[in-house]
PDB file of C-alpha atoms in Angstrom:
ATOM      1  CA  UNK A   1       0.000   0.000   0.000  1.00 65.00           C
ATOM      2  CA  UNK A   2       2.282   2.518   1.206  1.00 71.00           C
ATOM      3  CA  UNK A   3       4.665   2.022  -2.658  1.00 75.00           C
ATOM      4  CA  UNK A   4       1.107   2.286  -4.259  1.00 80.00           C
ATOM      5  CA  UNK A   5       0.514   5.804  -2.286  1.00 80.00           C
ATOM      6  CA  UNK A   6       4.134   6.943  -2.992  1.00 81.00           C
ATOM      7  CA  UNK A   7       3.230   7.342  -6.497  1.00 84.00           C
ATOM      8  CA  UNK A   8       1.033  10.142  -5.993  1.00 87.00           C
ATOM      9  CA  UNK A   9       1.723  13.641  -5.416  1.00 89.00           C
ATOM     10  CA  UNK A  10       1.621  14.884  -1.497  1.00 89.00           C
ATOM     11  CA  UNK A  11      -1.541  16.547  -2.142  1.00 92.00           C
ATOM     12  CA  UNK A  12      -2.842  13.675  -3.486  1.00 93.00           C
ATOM     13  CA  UNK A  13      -1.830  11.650  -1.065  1.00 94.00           C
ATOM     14  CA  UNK A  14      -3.245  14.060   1.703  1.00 94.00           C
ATOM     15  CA  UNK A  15      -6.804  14.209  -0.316  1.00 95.00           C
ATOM     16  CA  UNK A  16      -6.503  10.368  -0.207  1.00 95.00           C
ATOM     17  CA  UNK A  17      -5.664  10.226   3.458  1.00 95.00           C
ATOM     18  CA  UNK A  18      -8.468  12.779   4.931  1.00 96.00           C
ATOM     19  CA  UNK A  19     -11.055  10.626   2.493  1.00 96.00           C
ATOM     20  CA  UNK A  20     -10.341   7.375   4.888  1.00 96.00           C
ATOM     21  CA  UNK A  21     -10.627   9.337   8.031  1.00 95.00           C
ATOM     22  CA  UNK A  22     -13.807  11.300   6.423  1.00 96.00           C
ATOM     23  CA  UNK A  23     -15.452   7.978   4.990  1.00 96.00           C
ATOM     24  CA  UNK A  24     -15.150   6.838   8.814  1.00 95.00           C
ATOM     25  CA  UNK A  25     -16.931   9.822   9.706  1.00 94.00           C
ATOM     26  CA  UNK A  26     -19.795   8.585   7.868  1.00 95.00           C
ATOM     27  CA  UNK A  27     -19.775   4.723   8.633  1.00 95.00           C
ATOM     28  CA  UNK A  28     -19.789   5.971  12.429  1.00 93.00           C
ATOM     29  CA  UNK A  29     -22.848   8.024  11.386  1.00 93.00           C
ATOM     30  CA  UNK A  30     -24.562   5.238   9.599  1.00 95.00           C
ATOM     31  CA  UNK A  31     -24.605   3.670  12.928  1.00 93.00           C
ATOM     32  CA  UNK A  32     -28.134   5.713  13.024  1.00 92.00           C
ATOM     33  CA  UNK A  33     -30.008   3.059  11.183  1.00 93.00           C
ATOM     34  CA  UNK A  34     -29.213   0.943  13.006  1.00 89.00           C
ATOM     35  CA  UNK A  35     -29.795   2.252  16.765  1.00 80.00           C
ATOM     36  CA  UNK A  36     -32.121   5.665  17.685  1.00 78.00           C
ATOM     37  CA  UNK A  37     -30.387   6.077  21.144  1.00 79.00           C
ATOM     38  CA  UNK A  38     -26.579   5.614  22.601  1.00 78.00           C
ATOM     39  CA  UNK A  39     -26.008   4.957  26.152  1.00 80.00           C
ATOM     40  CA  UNK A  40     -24.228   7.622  27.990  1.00 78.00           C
ATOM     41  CA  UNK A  41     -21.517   5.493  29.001  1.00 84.00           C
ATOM     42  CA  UNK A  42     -21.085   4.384  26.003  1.00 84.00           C
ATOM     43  CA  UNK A  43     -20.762   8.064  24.550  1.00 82.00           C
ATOM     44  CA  UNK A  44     -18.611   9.202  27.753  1.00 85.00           C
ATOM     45  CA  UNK A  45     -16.049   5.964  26.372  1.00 88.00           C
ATOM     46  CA  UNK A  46     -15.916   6.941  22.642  1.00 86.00           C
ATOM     47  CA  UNK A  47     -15.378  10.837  23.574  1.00 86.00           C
ATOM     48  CA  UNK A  48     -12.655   9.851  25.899  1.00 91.00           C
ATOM     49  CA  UNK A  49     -10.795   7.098  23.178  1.00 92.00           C
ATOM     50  CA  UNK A  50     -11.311  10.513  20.662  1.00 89.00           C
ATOM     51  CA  UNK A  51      -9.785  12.779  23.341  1.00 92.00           C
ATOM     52  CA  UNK A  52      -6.980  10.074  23.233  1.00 94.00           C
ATOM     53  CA  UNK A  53      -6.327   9.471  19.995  1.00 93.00           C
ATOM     54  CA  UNK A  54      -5.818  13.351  19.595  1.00 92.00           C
ATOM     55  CA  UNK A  55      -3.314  13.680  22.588  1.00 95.00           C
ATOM     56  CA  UNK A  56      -1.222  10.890  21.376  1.00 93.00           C
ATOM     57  CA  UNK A  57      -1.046  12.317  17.588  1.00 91.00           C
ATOM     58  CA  UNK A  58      -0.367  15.855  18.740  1.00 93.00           C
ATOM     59  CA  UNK A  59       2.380  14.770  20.355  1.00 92.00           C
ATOM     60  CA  UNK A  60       4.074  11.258  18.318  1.00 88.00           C
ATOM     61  CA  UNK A  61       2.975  12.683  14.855  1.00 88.00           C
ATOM     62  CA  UNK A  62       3.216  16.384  15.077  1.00 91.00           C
ATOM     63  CA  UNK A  63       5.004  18.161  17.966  1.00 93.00           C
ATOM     64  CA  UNK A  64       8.006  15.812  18.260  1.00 90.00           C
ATOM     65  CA  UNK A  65       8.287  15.710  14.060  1.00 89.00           C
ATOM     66  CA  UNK A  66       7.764  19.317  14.512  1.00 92.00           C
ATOM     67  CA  UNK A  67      10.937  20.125  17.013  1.00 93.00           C
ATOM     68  CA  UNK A  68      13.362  17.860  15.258  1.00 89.00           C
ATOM     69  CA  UNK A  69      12.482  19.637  11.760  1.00 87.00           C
ATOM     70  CA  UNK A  70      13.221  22.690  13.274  1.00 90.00           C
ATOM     71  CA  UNK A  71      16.712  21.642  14.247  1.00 89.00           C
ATOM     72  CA  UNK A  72      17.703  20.546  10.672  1.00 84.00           C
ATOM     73  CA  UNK A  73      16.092  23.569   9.199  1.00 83.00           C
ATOM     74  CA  UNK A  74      18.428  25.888  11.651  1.00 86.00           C
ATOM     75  CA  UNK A  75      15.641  27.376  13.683  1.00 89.00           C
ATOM     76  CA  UNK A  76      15.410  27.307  17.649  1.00 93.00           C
ATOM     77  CA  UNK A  77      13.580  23.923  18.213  1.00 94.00           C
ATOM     78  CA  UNK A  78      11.499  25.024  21.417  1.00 94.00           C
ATOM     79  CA  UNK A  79      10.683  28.479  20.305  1.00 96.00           C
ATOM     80  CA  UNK A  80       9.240  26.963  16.945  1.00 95.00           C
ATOM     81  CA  UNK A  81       7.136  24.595  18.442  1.00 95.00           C
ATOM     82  CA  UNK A  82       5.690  26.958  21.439  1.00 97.00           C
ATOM     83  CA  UNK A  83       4.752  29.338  18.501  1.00 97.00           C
ATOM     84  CA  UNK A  84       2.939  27.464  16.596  1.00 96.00           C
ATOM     85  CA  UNK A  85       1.528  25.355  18.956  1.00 97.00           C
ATOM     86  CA  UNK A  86      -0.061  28.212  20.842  1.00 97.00           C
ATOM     87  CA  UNK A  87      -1.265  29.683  17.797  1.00 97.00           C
ATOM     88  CA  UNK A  88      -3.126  26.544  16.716  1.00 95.00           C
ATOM     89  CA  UNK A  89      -4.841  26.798  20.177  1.00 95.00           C
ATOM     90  CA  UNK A  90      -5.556  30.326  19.362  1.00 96.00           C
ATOM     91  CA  UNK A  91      -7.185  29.536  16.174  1.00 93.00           C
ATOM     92  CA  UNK A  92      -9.565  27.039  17.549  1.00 91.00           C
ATOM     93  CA  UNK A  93     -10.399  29.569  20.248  1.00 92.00           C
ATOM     94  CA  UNK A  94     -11.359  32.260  17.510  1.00 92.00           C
ATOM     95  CA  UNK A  95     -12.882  29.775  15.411  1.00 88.00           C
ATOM     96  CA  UNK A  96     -15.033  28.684  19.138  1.00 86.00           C
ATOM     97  CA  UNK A  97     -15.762  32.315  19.766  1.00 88.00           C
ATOM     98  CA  UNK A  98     -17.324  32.889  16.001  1.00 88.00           C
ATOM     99  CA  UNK A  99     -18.959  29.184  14.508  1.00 85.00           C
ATOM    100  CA  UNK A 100     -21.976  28.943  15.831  1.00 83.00           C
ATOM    101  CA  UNK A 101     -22.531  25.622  17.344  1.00 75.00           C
ATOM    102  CA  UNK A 102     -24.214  23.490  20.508  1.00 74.00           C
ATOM    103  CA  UNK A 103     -23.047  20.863  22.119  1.00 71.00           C
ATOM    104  CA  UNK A 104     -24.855  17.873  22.653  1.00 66.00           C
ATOM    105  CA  UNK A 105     -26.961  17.755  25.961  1.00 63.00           C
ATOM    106  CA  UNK A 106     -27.734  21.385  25.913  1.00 63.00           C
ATOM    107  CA  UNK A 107     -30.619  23.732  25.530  1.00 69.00           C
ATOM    108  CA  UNK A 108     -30.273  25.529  22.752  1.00 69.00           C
ATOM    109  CA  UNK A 109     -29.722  29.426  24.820  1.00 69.00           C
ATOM    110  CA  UNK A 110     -26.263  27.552  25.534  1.00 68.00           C
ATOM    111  CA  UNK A 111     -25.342  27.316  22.174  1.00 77.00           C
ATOM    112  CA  UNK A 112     -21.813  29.345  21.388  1.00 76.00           C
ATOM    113  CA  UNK A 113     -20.353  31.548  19.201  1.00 79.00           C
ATOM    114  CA  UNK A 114     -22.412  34.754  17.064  1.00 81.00           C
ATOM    115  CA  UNK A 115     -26.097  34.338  17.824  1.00 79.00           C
ATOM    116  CA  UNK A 116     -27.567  32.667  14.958  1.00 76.00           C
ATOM    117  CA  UNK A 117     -31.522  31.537  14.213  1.00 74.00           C
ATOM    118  CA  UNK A 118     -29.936  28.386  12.736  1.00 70.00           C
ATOM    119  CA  UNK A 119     -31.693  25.227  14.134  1.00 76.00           C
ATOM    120  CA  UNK A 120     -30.478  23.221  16.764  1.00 74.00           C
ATOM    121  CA  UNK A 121     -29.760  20.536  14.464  1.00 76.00           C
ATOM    122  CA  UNK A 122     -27.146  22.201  12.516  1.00 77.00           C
ATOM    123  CA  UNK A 123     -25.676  23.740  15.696  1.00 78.00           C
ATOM    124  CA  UNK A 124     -25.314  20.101  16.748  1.00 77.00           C
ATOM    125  CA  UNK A 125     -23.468  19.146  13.323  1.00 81.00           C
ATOM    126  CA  UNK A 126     -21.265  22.410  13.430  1.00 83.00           C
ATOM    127  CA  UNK A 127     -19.831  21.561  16.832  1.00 79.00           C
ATOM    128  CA  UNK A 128     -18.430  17.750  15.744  1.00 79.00           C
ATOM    129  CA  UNK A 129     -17.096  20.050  12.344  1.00 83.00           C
ATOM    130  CA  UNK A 130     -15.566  22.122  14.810  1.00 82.00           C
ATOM    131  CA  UNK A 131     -13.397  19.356  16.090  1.00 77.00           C
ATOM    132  CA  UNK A 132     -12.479  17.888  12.332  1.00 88.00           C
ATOM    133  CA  UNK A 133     -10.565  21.223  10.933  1.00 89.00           C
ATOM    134  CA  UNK A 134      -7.782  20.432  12.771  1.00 90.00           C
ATOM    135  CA  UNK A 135      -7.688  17.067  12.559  1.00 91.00           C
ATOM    136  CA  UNK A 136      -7.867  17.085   8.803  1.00 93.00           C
ATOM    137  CA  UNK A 137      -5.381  19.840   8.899  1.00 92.00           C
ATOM    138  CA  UNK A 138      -2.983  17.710  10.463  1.00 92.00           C
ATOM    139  CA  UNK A 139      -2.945  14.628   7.946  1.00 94.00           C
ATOM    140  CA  UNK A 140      -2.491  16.923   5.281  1.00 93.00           C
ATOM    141  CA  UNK A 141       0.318  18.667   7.067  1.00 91.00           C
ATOM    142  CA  UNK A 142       1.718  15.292   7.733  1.00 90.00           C
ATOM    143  CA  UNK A 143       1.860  14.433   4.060  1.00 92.00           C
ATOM    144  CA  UNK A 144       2.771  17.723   2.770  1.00 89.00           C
ATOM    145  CA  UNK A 145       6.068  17.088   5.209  1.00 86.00           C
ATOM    146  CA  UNK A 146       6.832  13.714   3.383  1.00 84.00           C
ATOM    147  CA  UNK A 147       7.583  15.979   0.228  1.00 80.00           C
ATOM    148  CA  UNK A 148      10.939  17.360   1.981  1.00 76.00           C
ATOM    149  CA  UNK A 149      12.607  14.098   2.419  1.00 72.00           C
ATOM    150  CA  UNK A 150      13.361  14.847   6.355  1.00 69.00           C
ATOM    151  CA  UNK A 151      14.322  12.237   8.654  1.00 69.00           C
ATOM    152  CA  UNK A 152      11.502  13.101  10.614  1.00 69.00           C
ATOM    153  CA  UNK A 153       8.578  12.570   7.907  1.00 73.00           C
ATOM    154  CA  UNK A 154       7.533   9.708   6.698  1.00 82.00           C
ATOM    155  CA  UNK A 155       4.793   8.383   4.448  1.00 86.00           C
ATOM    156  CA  UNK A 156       4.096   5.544   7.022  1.00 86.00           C
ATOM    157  CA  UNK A 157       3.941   8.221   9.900  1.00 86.00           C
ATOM    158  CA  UNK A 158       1.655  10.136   8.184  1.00 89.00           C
ATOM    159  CA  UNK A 159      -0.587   6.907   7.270  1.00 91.00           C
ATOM    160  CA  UNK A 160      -0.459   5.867  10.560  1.00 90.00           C
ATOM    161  CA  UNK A 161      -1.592   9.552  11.701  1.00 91.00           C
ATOM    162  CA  UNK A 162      -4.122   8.833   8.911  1.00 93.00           C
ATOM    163  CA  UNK A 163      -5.400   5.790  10.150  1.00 92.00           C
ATOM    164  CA  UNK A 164      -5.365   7.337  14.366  1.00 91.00           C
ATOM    165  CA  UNK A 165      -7.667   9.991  13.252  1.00 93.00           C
ATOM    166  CA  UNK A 166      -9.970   7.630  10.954  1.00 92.00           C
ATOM    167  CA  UNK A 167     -10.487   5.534  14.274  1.00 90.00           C
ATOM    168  CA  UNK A 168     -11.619   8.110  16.457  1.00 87.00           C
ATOM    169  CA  UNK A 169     -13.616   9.479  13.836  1.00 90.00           C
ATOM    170  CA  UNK A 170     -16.150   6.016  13.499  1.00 90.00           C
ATOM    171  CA  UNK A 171     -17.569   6.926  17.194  1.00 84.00           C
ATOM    172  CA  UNK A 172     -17.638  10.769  16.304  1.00 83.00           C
ATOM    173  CA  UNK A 173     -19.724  10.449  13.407  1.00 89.00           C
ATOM    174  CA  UNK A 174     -22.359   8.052  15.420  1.00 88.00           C
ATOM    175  CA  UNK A 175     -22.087  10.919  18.132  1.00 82.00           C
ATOM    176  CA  UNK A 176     -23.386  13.867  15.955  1.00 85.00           C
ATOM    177  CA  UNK A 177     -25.853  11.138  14.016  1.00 90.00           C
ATOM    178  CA  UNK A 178     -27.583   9.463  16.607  1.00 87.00           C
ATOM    179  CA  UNK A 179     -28.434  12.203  18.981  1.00 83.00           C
ATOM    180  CA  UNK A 180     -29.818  13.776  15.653  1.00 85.00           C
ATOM    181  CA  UNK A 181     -32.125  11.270  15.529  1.00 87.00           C
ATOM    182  CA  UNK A 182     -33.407  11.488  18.848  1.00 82.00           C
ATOM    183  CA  UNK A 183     -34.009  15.250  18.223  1.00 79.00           C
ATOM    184  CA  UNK A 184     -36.432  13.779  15.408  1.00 83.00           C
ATOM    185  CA  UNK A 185     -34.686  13.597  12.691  1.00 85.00           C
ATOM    186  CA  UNK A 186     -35.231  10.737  10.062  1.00 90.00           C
ATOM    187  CA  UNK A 187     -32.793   8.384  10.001  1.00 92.00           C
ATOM    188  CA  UNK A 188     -31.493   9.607   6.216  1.00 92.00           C
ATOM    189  CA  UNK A 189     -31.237  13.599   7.163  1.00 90.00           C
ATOM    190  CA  UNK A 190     -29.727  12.385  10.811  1.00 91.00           C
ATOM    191  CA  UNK A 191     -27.312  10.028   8.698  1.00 94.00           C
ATOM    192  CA  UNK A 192     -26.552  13.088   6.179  1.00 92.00           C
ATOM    193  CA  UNK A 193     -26.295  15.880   8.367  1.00 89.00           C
ATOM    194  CA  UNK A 194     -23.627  13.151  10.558  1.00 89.00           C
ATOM    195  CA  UNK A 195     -21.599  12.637   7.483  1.00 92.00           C
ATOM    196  CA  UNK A 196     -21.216  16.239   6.162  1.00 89.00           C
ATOM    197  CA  UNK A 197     -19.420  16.852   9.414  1.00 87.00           C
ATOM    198  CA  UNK A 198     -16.713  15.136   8.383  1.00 91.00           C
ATOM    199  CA  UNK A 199     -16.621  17.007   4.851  1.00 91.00           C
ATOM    200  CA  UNK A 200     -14.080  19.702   6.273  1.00 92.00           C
ATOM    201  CA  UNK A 201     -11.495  17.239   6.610  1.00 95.00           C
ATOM    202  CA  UNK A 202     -10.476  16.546   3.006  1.00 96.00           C
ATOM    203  CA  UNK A 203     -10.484  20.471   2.255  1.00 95.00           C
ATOM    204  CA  UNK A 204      -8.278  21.011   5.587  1.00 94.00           C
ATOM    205  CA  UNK A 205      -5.903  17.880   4.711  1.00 94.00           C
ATOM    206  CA  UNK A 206      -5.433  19.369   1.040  1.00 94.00           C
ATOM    207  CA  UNK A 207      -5.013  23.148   2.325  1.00 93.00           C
ATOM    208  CA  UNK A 208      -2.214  22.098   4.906  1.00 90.00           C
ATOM    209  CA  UNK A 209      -0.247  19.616   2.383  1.00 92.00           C
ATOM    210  CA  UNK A 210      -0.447  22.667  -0.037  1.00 91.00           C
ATOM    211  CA  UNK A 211       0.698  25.175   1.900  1.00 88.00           C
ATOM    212  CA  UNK A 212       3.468  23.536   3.866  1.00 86.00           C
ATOM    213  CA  UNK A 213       5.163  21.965   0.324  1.00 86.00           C
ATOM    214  CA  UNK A 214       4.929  26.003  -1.184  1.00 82.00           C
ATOM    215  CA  UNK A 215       6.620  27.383   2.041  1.00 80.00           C
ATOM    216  CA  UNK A 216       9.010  24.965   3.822  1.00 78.00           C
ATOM    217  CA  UNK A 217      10.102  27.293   6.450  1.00 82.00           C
ATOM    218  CA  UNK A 218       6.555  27.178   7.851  1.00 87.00           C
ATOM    219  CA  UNK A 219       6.527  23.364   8.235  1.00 88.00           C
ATOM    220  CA  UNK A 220       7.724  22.875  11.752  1.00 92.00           C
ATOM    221  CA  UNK A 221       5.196  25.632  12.561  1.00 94.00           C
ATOM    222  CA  UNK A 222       2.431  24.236  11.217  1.00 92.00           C
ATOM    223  CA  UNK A 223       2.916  20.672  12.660  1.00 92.00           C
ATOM    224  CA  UNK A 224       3.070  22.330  15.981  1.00 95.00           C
ATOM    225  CA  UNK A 225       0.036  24.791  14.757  1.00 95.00           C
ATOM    226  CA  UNK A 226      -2.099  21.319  14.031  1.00 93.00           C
ATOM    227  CA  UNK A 227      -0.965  19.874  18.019  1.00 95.00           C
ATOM    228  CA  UNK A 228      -1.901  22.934  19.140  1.00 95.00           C
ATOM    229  CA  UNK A 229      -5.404  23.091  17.382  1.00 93.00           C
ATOM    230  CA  UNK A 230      -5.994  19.297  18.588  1.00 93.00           C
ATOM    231  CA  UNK A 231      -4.766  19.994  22.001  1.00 95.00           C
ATOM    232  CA  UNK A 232      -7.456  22.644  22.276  1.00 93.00           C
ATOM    233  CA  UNK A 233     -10.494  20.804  20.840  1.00 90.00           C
ATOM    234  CA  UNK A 234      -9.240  17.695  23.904  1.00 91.00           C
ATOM    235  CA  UNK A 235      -9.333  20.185  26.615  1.00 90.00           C
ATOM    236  CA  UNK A 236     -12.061  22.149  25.452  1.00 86.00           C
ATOM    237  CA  UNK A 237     -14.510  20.017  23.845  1.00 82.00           C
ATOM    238  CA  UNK A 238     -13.932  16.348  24.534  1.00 84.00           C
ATOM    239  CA  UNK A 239     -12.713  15.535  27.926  1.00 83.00           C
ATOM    240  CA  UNK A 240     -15.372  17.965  29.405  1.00 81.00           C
ATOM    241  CA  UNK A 241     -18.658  16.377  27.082  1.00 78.00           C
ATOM    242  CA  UNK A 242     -16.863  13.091  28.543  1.00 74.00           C
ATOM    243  CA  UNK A 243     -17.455  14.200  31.658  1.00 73.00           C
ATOM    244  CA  UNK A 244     -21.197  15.005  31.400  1.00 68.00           C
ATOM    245  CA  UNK A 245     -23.826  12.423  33.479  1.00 62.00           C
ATOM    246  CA  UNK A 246     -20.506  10.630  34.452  1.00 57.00           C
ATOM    247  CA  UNK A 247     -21.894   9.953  38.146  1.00 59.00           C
ATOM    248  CA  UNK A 248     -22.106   6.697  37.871  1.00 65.00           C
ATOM    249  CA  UNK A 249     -19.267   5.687  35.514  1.00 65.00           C
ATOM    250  CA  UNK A 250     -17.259   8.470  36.203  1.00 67.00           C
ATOM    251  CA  UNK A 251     -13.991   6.430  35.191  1.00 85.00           C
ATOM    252  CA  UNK A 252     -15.367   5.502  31.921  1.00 88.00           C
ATOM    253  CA  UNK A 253     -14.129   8.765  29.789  1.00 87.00           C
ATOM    254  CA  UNK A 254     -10.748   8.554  31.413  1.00 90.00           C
ATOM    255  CA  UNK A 255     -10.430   4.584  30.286  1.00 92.00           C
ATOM    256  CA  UNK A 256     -11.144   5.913  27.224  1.00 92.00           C
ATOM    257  CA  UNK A 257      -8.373   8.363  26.889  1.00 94.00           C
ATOM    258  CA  UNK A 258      -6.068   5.620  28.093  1.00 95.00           C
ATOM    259  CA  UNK A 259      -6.943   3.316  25.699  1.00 95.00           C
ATOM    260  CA  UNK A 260      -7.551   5.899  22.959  1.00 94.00           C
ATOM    261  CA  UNK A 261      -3.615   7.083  23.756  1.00 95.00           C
ATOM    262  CA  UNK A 262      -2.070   3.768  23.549  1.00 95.00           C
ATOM    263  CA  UNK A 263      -3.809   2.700  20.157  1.00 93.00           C
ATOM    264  CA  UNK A 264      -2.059   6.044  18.478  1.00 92.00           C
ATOM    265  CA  UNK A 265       1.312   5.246  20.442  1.00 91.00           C
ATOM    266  CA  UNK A 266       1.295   1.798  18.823  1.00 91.00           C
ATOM    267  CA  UNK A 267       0.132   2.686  15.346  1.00 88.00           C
ATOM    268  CA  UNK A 268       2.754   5.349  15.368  1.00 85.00           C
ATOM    269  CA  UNK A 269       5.725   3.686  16.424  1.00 83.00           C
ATOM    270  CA  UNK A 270       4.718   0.526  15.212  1.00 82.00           C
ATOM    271  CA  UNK A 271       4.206   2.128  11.443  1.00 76.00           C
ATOM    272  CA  UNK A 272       6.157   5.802  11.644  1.00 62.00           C
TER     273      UNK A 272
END
């Protein structure tokens, strides 16, 4: 696989890449014909193997590529990552402060970001998008890096990134789907609106790859810029919706981020 994927152009290769972790998007979300509810436990576990997932990439596939890139480019290893890993949080917190959006659980006057008469169900759907720019942003970034030839990037690091995301995106896409259909959604529009949240991932994978192969000074940045940006949606979004009407299985979101972290760990090291 990975000689067949070498062929292509990065870009390609990135478009390819956020497709998998999109089309898991929407095989989680087609969990919705199947069930109409999802046990809160249950939920609690996938947000927490998400929140994971996340931590473990930011860190195997992007920050530490990100700080030894910086050394063979001749830049100041720490000082490039803090950068751009503070302005990827900063990004997600603008991008919080303007999309509107409502996380699950919540009335609708809780719903963030510019007041909006949008319904409730696409404020539902906007918040899982929220969490995909990123992580489509930082497959494509991890492709777009293979182009250089560094040490540090490889095609089988950035499938195994590829594959991380894709993993943690099955459950997402049943979270945004099936609490659609309990709002009252049909099973199709629940199912459609579920998959389009995943759409922003292919357009974010081929952005990053394009920009980082047309500027390589920026490339250390953005890696760090993409940790950053996941590290923000984990502390944020998905450890706290872990959390919610966790009184009885309070432990259940944390086993999820332990699990969720060592399934990234392995697929990194075992394939990067």
């Amino acid at each position: 696989m990975l000689e067949w994927l070498q062929q292509f152009n990065p870009i390609i290769q990135a478009l390819f890449g956020t497709l998998f972790t999109y089309a898991l998007t929407a095989l989680g979300a087609a969990l919705v014909f199947f069930f109409k509810s999802i046990n809160r436990m249950v939920l609690n576990g996938m947000l927490g193997f998400a929140a994971g997932v996340m931590i473990a990439a930011s860190f195997w596939s992007l920050l530490s590529p990100s700080i030894d890139m910086a050394e063979d480019l001749g830049q100041i290893p720490w000082i490039t990552a803090s950068i751009g890993f503070l302005a990827g949080g900063a990004f997600l917190w603008i991008v919080d402060k303007i999309l509107p959006h409502l996380h699950d659980g919540l009335k609708t006057e809780h719903r963030e970001g510019i007041k909006t008469n949008w319904q409730r169900s696409v404020l539902l759907v906007l918040a899982i998008t929220l969490h995909n720019i990123p992580e489509g942003l930082a497959v494509g970034v991890a492709f777009g890096a293979v182009a250089y030839g560094l040490p540090s990037a490889s095609i089988a690091g950035a499938v195994a990134l590829a594959i991380g995301i894709g993993l943690q995106n099955f459950p997402e896409g049943a979270a945004v789907s099936i609490p659609l259909r309990r709002e009252g959604l049909s099973r199709k529009k629940a199912f459609m609106y579920g998959q389009a949240s995943g759409i922003v991932e292919p357009i974010a994978g081929v952005l990053g790859a394009a920009a980082v192969i047309s500027m390589r000074p920026i490339l250390p940045y953005a890696l760090a810029f993409a940790a950053g940006a996941m590290i923000y949606v984990v502390a944020e979004e998905l450890i706290p919706e872990g959390k919610v009407e966790a009184t009885d299985f309070s432990d259940v979101a944390t086993i999820g981020v332990m699990l969720g972290f060592a399934v990234m760990m392995i697929l990194d090291v075992a394939l990067g």
